[in-house]
Tab-separated table of C-alpha atoms in Angstrom:
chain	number	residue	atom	x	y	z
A	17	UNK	CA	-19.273	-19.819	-10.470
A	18	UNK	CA	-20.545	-16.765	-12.718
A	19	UNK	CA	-17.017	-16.383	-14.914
A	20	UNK	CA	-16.143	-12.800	-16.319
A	21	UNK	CA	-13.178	-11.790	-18.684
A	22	UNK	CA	-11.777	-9.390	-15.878
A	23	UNK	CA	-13.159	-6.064	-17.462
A	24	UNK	CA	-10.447	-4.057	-16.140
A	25	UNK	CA	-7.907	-5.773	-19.338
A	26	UNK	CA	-9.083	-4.597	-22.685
A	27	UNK	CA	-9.003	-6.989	-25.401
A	28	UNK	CA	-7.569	-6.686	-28.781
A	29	UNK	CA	-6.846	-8.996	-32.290
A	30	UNK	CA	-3.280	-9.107	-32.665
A	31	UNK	CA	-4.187	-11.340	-35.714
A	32	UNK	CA	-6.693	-13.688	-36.860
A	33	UNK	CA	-6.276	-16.238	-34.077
A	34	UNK	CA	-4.109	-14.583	-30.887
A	35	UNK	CA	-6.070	-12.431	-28.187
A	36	UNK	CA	-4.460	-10.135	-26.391
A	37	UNK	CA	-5.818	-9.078	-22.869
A	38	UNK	CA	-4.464	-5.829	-21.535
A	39	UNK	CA	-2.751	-2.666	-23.117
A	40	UNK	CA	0.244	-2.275	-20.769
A	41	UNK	CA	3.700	-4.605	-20.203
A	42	UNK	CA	2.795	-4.752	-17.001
A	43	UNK	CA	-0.517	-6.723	-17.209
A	44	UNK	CA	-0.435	-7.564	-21.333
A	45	UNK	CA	-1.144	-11.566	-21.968
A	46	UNK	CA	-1.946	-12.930	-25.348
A	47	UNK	CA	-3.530	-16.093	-25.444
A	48	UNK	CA	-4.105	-18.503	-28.762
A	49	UNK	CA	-4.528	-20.053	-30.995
A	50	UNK	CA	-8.131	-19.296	-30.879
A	51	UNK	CA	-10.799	-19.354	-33.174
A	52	UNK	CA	-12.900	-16.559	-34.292
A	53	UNK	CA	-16.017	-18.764	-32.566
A	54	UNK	CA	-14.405	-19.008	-29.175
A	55	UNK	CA	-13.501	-15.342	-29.632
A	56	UNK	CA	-17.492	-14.329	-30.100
A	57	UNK	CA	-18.196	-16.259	-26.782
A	58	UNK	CA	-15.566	-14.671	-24.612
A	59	UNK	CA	-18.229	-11.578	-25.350
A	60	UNK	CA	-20.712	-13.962	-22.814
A	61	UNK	CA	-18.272	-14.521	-20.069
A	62	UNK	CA	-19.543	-11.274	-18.184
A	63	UNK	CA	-20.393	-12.717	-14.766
A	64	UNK	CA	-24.040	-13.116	-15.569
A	65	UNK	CA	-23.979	-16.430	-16.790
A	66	UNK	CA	-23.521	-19.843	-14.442
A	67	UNK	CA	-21.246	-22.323	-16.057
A	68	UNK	CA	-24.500	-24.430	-16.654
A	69	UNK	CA	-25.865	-21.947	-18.987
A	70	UNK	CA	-22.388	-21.271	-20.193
A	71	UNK	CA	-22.531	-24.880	-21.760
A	72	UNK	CA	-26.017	-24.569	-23.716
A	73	UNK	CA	-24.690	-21.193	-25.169
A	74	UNK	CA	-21.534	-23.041	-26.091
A	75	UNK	CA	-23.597	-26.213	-27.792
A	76	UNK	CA	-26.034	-23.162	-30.055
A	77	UNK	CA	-22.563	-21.862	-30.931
A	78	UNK	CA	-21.933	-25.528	-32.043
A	79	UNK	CA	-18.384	-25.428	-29.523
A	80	UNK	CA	-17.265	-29.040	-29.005
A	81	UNK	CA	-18.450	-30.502	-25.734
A	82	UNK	CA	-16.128	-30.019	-23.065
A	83	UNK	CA	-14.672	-26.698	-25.107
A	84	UNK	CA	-16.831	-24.117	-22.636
A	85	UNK	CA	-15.233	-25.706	-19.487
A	86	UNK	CA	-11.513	-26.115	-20.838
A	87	UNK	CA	-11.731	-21.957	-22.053
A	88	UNK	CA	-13.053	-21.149	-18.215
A	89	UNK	CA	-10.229	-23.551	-16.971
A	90	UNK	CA	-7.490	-21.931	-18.968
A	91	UNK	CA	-8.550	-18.311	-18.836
A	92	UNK	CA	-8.401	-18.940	-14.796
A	93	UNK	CA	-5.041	-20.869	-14.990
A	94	UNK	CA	-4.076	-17.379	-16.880
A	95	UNK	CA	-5.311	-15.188	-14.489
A	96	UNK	CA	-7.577	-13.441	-17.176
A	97	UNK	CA	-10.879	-14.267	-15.216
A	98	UNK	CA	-13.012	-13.165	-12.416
A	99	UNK	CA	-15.778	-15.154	-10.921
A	100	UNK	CA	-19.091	-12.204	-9.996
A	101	UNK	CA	-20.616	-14.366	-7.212
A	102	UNK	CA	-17.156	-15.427	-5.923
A	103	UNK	CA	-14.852	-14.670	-2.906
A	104	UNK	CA	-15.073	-14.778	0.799
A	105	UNK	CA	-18.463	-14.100	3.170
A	106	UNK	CA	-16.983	-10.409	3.498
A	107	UNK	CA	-17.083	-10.176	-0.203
A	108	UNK	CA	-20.570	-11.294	-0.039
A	109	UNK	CA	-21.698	-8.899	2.166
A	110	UNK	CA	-19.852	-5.829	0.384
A	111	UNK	CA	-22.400	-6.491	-2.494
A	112	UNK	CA	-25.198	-6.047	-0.498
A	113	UNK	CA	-24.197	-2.303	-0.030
A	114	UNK	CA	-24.491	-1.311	-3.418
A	115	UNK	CA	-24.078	2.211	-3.042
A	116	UNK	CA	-20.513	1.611	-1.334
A	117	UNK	CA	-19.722	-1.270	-3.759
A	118	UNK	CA	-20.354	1.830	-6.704
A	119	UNK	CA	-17.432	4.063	-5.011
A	120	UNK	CA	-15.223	1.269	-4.902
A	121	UNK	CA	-15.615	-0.237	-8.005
A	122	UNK	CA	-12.321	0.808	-9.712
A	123	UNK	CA	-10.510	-0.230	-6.944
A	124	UNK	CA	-12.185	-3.822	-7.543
A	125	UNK	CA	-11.201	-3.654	-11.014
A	126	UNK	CA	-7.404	-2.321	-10.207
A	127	UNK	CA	-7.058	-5.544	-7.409
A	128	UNK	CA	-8.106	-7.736	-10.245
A	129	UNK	CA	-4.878	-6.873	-11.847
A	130	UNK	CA	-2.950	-7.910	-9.340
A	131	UNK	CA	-4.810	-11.408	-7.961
A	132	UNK	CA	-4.923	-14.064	-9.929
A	133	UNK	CA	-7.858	-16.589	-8.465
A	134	UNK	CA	-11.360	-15.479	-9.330
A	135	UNK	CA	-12.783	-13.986	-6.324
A	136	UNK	CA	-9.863	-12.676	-5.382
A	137	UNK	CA	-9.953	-8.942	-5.924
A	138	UNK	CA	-13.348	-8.434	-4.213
A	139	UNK	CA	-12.312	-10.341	-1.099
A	140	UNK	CA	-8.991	-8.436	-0.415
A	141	UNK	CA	-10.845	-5.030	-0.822
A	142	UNK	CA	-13.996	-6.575	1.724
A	143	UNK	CA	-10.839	-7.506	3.803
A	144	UNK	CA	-9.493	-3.742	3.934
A	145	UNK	CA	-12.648	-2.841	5.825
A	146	UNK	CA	-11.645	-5.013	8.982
A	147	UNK	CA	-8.355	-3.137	9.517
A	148	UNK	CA	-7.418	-0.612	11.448
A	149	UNK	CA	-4.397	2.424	10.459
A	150	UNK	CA	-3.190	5.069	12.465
A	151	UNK	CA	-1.865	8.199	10.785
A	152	UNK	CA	0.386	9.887	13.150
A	153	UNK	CA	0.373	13.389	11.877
A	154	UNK	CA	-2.255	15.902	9.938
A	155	UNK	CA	-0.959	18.426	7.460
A	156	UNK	CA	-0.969	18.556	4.275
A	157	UNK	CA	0.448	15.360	3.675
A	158	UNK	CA	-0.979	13.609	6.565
A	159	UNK	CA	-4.817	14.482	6.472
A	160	UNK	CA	-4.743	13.656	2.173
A	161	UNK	CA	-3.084	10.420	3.371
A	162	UNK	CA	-5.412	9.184	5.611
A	163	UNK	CA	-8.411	10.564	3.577
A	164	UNK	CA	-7.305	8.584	0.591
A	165	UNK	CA	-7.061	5.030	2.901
A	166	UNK	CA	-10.659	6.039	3.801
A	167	UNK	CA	-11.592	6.662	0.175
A	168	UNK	CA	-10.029	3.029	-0.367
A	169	UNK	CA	-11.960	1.025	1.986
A	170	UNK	CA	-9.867	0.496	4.720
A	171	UNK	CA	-12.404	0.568	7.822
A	172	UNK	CA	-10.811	2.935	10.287
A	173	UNK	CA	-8.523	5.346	9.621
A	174	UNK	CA	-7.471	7.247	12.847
A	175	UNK	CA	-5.348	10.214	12.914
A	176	UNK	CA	-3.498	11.975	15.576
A	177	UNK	CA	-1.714	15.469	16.185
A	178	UNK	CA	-1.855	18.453	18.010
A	179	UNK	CA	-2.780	22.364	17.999
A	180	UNK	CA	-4.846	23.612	15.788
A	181	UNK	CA	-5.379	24.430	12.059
A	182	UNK	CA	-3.329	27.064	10.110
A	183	UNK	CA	-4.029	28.535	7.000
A	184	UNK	CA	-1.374	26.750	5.439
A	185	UNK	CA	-2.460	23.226	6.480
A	186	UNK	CA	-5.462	23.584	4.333
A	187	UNK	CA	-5.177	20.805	1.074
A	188	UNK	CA	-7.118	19.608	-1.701
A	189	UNK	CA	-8.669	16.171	-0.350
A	190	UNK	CA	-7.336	17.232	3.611
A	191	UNK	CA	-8.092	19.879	5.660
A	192	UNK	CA	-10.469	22.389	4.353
A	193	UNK	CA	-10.502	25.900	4.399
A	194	UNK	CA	-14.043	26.449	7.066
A	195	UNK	CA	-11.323	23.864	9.353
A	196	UNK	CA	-8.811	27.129	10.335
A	197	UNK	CA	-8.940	27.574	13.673
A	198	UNK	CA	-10.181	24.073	14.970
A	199	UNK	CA	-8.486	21.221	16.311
A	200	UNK	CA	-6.046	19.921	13.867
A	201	UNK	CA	-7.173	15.748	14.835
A	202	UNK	CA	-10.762	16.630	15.178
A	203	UNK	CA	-10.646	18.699	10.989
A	204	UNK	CA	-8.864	15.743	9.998
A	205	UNK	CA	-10.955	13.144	11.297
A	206	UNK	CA	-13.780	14.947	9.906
A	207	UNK	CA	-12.008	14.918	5.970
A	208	UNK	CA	-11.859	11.237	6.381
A	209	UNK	CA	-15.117	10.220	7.418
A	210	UNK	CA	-15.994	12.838	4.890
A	211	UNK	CA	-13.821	10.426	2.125
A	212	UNK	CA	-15.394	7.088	3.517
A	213	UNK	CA	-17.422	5.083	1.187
A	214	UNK	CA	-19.657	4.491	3.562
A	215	UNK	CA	-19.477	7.171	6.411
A	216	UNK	CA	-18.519	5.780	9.592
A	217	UNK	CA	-19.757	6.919	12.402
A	218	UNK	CA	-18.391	10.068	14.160
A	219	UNK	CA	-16.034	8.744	17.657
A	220	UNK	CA	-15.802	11.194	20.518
A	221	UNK	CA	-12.213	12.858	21.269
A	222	UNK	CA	-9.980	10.215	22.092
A	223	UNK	CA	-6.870	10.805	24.460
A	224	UNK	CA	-3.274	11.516	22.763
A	225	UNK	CA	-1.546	8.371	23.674
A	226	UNK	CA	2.020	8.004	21.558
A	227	UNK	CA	2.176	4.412	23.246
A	228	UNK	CA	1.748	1.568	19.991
A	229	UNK	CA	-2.021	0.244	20.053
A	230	UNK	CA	-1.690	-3.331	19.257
A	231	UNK	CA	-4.940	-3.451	16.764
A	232	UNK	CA	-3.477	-1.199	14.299
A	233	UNK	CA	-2.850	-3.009	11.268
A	234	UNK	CA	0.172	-0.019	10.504
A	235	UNK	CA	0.910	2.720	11.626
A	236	UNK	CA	2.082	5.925	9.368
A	237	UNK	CA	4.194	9.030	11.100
A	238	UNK	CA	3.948	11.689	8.664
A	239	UNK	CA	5.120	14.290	10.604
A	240	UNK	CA	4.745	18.176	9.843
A	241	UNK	CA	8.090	19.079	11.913
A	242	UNK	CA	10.677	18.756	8.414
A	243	UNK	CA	13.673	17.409	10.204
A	244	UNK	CA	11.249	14.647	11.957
A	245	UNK	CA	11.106	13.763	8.077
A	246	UNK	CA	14.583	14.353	6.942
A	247	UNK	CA	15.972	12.523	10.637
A	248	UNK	CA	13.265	10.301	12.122
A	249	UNK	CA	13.539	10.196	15.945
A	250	UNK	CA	14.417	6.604	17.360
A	251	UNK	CA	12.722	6.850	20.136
A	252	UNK	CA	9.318	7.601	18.896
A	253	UNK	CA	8.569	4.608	16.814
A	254	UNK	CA	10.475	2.401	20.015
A	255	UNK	CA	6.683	1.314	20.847
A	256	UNK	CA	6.159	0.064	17.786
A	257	UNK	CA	9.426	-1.645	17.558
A	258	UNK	CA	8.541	-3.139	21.032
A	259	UNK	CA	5.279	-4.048	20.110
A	260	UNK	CA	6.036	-5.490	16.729
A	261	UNK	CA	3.740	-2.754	15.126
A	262	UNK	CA	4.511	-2.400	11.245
A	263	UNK	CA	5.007	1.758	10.227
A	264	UNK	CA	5.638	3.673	7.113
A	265	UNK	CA	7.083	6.906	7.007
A	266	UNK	CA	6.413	9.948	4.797
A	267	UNK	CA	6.272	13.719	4.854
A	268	UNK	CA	8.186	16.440	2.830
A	269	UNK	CA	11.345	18.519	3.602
A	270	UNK	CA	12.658	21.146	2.205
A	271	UNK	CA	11.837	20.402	-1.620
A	272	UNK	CA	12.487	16.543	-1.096
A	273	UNK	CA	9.245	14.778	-0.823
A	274	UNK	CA	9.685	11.143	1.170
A	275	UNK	CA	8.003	7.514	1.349
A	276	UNK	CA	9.668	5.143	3.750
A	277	UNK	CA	11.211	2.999	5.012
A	278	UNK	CA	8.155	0.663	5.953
A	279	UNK	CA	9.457	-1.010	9.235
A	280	UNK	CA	8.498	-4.717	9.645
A	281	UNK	CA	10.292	-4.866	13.369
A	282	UNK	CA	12.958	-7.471	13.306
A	283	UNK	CA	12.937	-7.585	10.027
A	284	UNK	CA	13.902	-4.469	7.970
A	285	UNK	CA	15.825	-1.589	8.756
A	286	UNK	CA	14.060	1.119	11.397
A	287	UNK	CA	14.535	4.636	12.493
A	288	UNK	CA	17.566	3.526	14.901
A	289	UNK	CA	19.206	1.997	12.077
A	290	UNK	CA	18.866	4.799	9.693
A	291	UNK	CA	20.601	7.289	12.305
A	292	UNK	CA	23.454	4.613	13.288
A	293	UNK	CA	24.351	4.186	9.332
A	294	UNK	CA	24.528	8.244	8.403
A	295	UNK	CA	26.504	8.373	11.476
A	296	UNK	CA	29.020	5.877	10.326
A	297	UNK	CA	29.155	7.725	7.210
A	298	UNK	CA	29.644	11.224	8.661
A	299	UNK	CA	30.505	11.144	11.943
A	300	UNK	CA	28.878	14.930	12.118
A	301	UNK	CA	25.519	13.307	11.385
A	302	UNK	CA	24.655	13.621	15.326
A	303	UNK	CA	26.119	17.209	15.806
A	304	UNK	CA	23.700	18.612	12.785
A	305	UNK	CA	20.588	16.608	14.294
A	306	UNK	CA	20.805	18.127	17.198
A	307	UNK	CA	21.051	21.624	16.014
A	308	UNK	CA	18.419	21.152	13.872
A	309	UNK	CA	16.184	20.061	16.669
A	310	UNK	CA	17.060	22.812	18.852
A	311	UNK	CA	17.555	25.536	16.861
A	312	UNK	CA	14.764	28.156	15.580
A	313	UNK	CA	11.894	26.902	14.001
A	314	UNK	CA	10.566	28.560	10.571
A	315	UNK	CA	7.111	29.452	11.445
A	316	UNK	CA	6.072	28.012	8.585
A	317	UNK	CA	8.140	25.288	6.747
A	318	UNK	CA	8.469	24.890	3.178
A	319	UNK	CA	5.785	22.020	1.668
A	320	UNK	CA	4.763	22.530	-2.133
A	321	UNK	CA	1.249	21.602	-2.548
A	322	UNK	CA	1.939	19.782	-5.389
A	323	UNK	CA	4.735	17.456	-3.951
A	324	UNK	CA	2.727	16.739	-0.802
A	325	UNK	CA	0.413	15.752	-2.852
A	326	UNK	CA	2.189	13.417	-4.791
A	327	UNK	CA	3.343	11.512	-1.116
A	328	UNK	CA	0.671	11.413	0.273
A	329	UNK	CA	-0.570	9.497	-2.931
A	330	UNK	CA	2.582	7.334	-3.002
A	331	UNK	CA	2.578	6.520	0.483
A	332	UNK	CA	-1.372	5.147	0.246
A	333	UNK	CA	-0.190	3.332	-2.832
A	334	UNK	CA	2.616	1.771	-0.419
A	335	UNK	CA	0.056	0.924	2.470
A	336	UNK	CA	-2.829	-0.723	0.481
A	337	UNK	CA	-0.120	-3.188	-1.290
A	338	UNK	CA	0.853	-4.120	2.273
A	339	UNK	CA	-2.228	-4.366	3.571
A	340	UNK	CA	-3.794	-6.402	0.921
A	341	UNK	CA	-0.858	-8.865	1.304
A	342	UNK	CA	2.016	-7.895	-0.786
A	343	UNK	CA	5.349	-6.491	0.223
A	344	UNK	CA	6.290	-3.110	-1.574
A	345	UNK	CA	9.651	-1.617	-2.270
A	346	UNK	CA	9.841	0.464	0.640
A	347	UNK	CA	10.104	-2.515	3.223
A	348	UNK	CA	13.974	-1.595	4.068
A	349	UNK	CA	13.920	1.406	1.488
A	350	UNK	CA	13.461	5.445	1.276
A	351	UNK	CA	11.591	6.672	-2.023
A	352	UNK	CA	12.714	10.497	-2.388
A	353	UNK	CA	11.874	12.733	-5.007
A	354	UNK	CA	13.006	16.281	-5.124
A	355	UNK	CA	12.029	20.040	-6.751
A	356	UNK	CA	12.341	20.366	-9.602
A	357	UNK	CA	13.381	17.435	-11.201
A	358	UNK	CA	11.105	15.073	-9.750
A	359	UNK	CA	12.645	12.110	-10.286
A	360	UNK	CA	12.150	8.977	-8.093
A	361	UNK	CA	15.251	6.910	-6.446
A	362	UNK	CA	15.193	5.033	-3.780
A	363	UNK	CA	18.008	5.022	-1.112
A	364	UNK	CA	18.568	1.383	1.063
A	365	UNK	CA	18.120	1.539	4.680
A	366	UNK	CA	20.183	-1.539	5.364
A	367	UNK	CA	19.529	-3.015	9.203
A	368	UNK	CA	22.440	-1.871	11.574
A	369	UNK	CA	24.306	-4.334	13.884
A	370	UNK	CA	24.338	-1.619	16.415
A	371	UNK	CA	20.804	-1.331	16.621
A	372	UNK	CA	18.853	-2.934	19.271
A	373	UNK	CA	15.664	-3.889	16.491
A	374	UNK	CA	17.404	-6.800	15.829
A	375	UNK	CA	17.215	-7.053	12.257
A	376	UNK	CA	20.863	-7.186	11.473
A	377	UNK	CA	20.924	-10.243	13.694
A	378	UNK	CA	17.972	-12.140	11.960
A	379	UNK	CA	20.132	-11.061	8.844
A	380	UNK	CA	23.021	-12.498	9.581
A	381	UNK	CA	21.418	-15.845	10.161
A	382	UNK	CA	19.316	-15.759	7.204
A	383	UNK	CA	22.772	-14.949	4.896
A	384	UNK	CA	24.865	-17.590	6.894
A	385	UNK	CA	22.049	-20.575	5.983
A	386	UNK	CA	21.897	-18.922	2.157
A	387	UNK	CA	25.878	-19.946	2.594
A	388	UNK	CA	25.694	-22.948	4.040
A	389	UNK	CA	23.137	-23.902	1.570
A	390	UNK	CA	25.174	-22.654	-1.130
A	391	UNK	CA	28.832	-23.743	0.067
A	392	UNK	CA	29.846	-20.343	0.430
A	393	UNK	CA	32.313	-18.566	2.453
A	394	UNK	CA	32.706	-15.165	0.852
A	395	UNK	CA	30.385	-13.180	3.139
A	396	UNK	CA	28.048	-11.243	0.393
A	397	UNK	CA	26.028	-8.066	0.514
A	398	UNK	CA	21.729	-8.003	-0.013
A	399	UNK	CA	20.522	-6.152	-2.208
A	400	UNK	CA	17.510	-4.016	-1.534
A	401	UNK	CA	15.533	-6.712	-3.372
A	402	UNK	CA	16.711	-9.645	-1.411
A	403	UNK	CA	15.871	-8.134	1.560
A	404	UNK	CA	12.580	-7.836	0.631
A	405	UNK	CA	12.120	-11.328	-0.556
A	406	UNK	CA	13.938	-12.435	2.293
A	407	UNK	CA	11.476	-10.209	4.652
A	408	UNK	CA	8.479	-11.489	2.761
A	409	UNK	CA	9.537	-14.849	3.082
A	410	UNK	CA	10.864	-15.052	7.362
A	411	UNK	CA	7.030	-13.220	7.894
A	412	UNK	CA	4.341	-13.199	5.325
A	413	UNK	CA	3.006	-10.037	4.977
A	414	UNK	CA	-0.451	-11.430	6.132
A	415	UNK	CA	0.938	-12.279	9.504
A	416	UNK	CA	1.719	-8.755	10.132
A	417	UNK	CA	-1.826	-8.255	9.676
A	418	UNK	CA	-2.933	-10.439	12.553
A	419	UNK	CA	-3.520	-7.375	14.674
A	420	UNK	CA	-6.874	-7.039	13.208
């Protein structure tokens, strides 16, 4: 083991003997007592130093013996410490490109944050480049999506759509403007192998098949059609629900920019579910779908730059936690944010016992063993978080990654 204080927390004195690792409430830890000797050798715990070596620095710095090992122990019972040479083979092999390893290094440092065993961080973002997205969809919020899972490490980012680029699809970090006038897949394709840390190599056109392909880790619609954002179409993400395929949804309509929900089939609410609750709530629902589908369509719809933007950055935020393991609020949730207030709030997309998914079922017998367990006969509603915790807990989020 070659210990480091995990560089991405800075350190700071809150007095003569407490340390305090980090800046924000989020990730902030103090740690003492500690003497102002033990704080001059945290200064050597930067991964180029084996514990061996650790120990004679500790014994010139006349530390008691057995001090140098019971710091590394309790700064990695804290969390506070990476290990340089650590993590998996994948890891290992990630540091042999050292060029790629330099594009991705504040990504290592942000994962750090958020593991706690040394090794950790460097092993989930090796792990990213063995799985496999589809983004469903390339305009403006689409093509910066999938470009920015590229940027990120995940190994294959495929994107599909149709016709061919407008002047108004072009984006900073998506479709550029020499792209007008090719084939909207084929320019977006192009901006993410152009965002790949290491530049995979170019794949002949592939057929447009909507069917779910089992090795994609997720899949993302992020439709350019507004009222495929606003009303999501049951039947195109049935596939996915048949095939057990985890997707996200996001795109922009109207001034109302949207991240999820992310679907975990049989688990958390889907499309179907979403329709069958707005319909219970306003019988109309259906009547105002279908107009919107058939009616005349603006030639070109309303998407600020800015806002698309701002999904498309959410929405990769949303997909990395999942695929690195963790479950994210929109499992079972919308995130909207509207012109021009901009403020976040997420809306519940609670599983409906009409829909065929089958989540309301699994539900139901989750909340009738929390009752038994509990001695309770008062049925009670879930809250947005316990459905996550109850989703993360019936499927780990790693076993929805066994598509790999």
């Amino acid at each position: 083991m070659h210990p480091k204080v995990k560089p991405a927390l800075r350190r700071g004195w809150r007095d003569l003997n407490t340390v305090q690792f980090g800046m924000t409430p989020a990730h902030a830890m103090t740690l003492g007592p500690m003497d102002s000797a033990t704080g001059h050798f945290l200064e050597l715990l930067n991964g180029t130093r084996g514990l061996p070596l650790l120990r004679e620095e500790g014994r010139r710095m006349d530390l008691p013996d057995g001090h140098v090992d019971a710091l590394v122990e309790r700064l990695a019972r804290a969390g506070l410490l990476d290990d340089a040479k650590g993590g998996s083979p994948a890891a290992d092999a990630l540091r042999t490109k050292k060029e790629v390893l330099d594009r991705l290094r504040p990504d290592v440092a942000s994962l750090s944050l958020t593991t706690s065993r040394p090794g950790d961080a460097i092993s989930r973002l090796a792990a990213r480049r063995s799985l496999r997205v589809q983004v469903r969809g390339a305009g403006r919020v689409g093509t910066v999506l999938a470009s920015l899972l590229s940027g990120a490490g995940v190994g294959e980012v495929d994107v599909r759509d149709c016709g061919r680029v407008e002047p108004w699809d072009v984006a900073p970090g998506g479709l550029p403007a020499e792209s007008v006038g090719e084939r909207r897949d084929e320019a977006a394709r192009r901006a993410v192998r152009r965002a790949a840390p290491d530049r995979p190599p170019r794949r002949g056109p592939r057929p447009r098949i909507e069917a779910a392909d089992p090795g994609y880790s997720l899949v993302i619609l992020a439709p350019r059609d507004d009222v495929a954002v606003h009303a999501p179409a049951p039947d195109t993400a049935e596939p996915l629900i048949t095939s057990g395929t985890p997707h996200l949804y996001a795109g922009v309509v109207e001034g109302t920019g949207v991240v999820g929900p992310l679907v975990l089939p049989g688990e958390t609410g889907c499309a179907r579910c979403l329709h069958e609750d707005r319909t219970d709530r306003d019988q109309t629902w259906p009547r105002l779908v279908a107009q919107w589908r058939s009616g005349r369509q603006p030639h070109v719809r309303p998407c600020d730059l800015a806002l698309a933007t701002t999904v498309a950055g959410l929405a990769a935020a949303h997909t990395l936690a999942f695929l690195d393991g963790q479950m994210p609020s929109s499992a079972g949730a919308r995130w909207e944010v509207s012109l021009p207030g901009l403020q976040w709030h997420a809306r519940p997309v609670w599983a409906h016992p009409a829909c065929p998914c089958g989540a309301a079922e699994r539900g139901k017998g989750e909340r009738a063993s929390e009752d038994a367990e509990a001695h309770e006969t008062m049925a009670v509603e879930r809250s947005p978080r316990e459905l996550r915790r109850t989703a993360g807990a019936a499927r780990p989020a790693g076993t929805w990654r066994a598509h790999v």
